[in-house]
PDB file of C-alpha atoms in Angstrom:
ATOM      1  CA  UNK A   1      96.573 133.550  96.249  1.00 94.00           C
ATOM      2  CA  UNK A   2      95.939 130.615  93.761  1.00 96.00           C
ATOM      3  CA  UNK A   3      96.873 126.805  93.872  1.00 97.00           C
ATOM      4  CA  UNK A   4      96.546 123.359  91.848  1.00 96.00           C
ATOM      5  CA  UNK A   5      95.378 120.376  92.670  1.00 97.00           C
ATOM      6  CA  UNK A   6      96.808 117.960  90.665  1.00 97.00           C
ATOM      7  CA  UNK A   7      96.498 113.269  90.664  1.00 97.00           C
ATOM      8  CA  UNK A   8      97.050 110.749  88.878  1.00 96.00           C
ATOM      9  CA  UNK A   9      97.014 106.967  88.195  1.00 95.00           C
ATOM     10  CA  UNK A  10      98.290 104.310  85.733  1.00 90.00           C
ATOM     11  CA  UNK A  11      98.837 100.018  85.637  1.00 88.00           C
ATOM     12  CA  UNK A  12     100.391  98.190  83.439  1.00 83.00           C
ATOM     13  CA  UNK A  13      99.401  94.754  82.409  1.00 82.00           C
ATOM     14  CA  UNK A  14     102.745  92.905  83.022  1.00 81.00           C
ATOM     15  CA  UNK A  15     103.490  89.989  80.612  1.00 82.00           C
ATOM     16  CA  UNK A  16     103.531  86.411  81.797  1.00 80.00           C
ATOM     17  CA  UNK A  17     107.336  85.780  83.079  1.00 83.00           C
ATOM     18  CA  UNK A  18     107.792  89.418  84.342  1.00 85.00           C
ATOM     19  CA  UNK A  19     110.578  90.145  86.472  1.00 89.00           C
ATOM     20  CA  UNK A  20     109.095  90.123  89.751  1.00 88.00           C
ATOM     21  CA  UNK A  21     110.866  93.647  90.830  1.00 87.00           C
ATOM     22  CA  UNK A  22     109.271  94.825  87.099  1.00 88.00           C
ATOM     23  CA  UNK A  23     107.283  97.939  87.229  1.00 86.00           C
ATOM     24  CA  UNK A  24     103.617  97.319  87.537  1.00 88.00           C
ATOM     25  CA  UNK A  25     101.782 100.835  88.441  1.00 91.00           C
ATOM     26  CA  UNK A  26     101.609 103.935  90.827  1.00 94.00           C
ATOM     27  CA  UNK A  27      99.711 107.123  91.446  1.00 95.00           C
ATOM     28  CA  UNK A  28     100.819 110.666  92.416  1.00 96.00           C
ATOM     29  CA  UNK A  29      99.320 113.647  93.783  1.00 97.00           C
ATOM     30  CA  UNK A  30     100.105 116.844  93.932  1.00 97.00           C
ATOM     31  CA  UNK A  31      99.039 120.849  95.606  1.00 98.00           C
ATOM     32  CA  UNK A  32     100.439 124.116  96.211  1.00 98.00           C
ATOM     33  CA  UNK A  33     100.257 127.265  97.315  1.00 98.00           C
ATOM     34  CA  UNK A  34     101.033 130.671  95.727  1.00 97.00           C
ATOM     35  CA  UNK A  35     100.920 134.098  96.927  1.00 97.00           C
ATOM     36  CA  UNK A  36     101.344 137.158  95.812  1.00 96.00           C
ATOM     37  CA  UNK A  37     101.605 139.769  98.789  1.00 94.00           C
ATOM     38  CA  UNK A  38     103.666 142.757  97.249  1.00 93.00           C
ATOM     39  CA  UNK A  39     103.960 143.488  93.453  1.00 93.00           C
ATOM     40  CA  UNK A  40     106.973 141.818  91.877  1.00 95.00           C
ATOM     41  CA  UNK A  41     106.736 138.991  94.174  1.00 97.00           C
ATOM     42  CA  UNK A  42     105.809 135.189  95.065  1.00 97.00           C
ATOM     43  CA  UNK A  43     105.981 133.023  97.797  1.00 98.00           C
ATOM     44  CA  UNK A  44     104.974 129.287  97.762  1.00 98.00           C
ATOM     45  CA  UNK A  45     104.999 125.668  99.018  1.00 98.00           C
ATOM     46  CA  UNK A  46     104.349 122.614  97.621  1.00 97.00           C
ATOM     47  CA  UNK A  47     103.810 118.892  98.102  1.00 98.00           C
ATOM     48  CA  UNK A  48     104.116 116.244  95.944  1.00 97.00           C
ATOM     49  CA  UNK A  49     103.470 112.398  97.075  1.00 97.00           C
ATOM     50  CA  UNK A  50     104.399 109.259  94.409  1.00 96.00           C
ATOM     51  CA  UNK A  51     103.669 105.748  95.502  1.00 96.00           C
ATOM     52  CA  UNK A  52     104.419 102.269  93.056  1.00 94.00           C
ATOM     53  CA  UNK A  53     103.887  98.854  92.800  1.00 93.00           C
ATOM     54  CA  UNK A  54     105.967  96.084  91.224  1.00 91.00           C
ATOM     55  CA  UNK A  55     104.848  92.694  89.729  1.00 88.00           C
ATOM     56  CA  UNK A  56     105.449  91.208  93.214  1.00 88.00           C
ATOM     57  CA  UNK A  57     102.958  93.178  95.016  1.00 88.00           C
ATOM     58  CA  UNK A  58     105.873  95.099  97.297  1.00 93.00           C
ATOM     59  CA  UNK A  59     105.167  99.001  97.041  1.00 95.00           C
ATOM     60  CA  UNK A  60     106.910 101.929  98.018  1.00 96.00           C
ATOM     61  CA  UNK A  61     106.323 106.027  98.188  1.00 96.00           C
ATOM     62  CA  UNK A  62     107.645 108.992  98.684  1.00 97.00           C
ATOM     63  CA  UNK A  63     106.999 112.760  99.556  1.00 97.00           C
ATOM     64  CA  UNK A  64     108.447 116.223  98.440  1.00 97.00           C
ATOM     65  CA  UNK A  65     108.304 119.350  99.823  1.00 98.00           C
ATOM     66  CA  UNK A  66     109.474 122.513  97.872  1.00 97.00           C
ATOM     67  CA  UNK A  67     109.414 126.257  98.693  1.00 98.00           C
ATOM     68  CA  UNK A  68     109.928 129.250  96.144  1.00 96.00           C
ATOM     69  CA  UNK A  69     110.730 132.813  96.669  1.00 97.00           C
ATOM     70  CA  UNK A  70     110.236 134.804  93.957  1.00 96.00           C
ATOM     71  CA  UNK A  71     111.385 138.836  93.215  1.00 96.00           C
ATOM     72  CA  UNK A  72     110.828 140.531  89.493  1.00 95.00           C
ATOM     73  CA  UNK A  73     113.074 143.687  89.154  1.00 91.00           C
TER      74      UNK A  73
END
């Protein structure tokens, strides 16, 4: 088995007059899961959550889920 743990975080310093749906920072995170139970083969999951913020202070996020099957012939 192995896995990452990934995050992140940035902000901008929006000019005077911004657009108030302008872009003004976020943060993500994401993990997984890998794992190896027969040669030649993976199996994993992973998550992956985003949130932002615009000038106006209104935010938003989201979430993704993923899956993988892997076979090496």
């Amino acid at each position: 088995m192995r896995s990452t743990l990934q995050a992140g975080a940035f902000e901008f310093d929006s000019p005077p007059g911004s657009d108030a749906t302008a872009f003004d920072g976020g943060e993500g995170y994401m993990v997984n899961l890998f794992w190896s139970p027969i040669p030649n083969s993976t199996f994993g999951v992973e998550l992956i959550h985003g949130s932002q913020s615009v000038v106006d202070g209104r935010e938003g996020d989201g979430l993704r889920v993923g899956a993988l099957a892997r076979f090496d012939f």
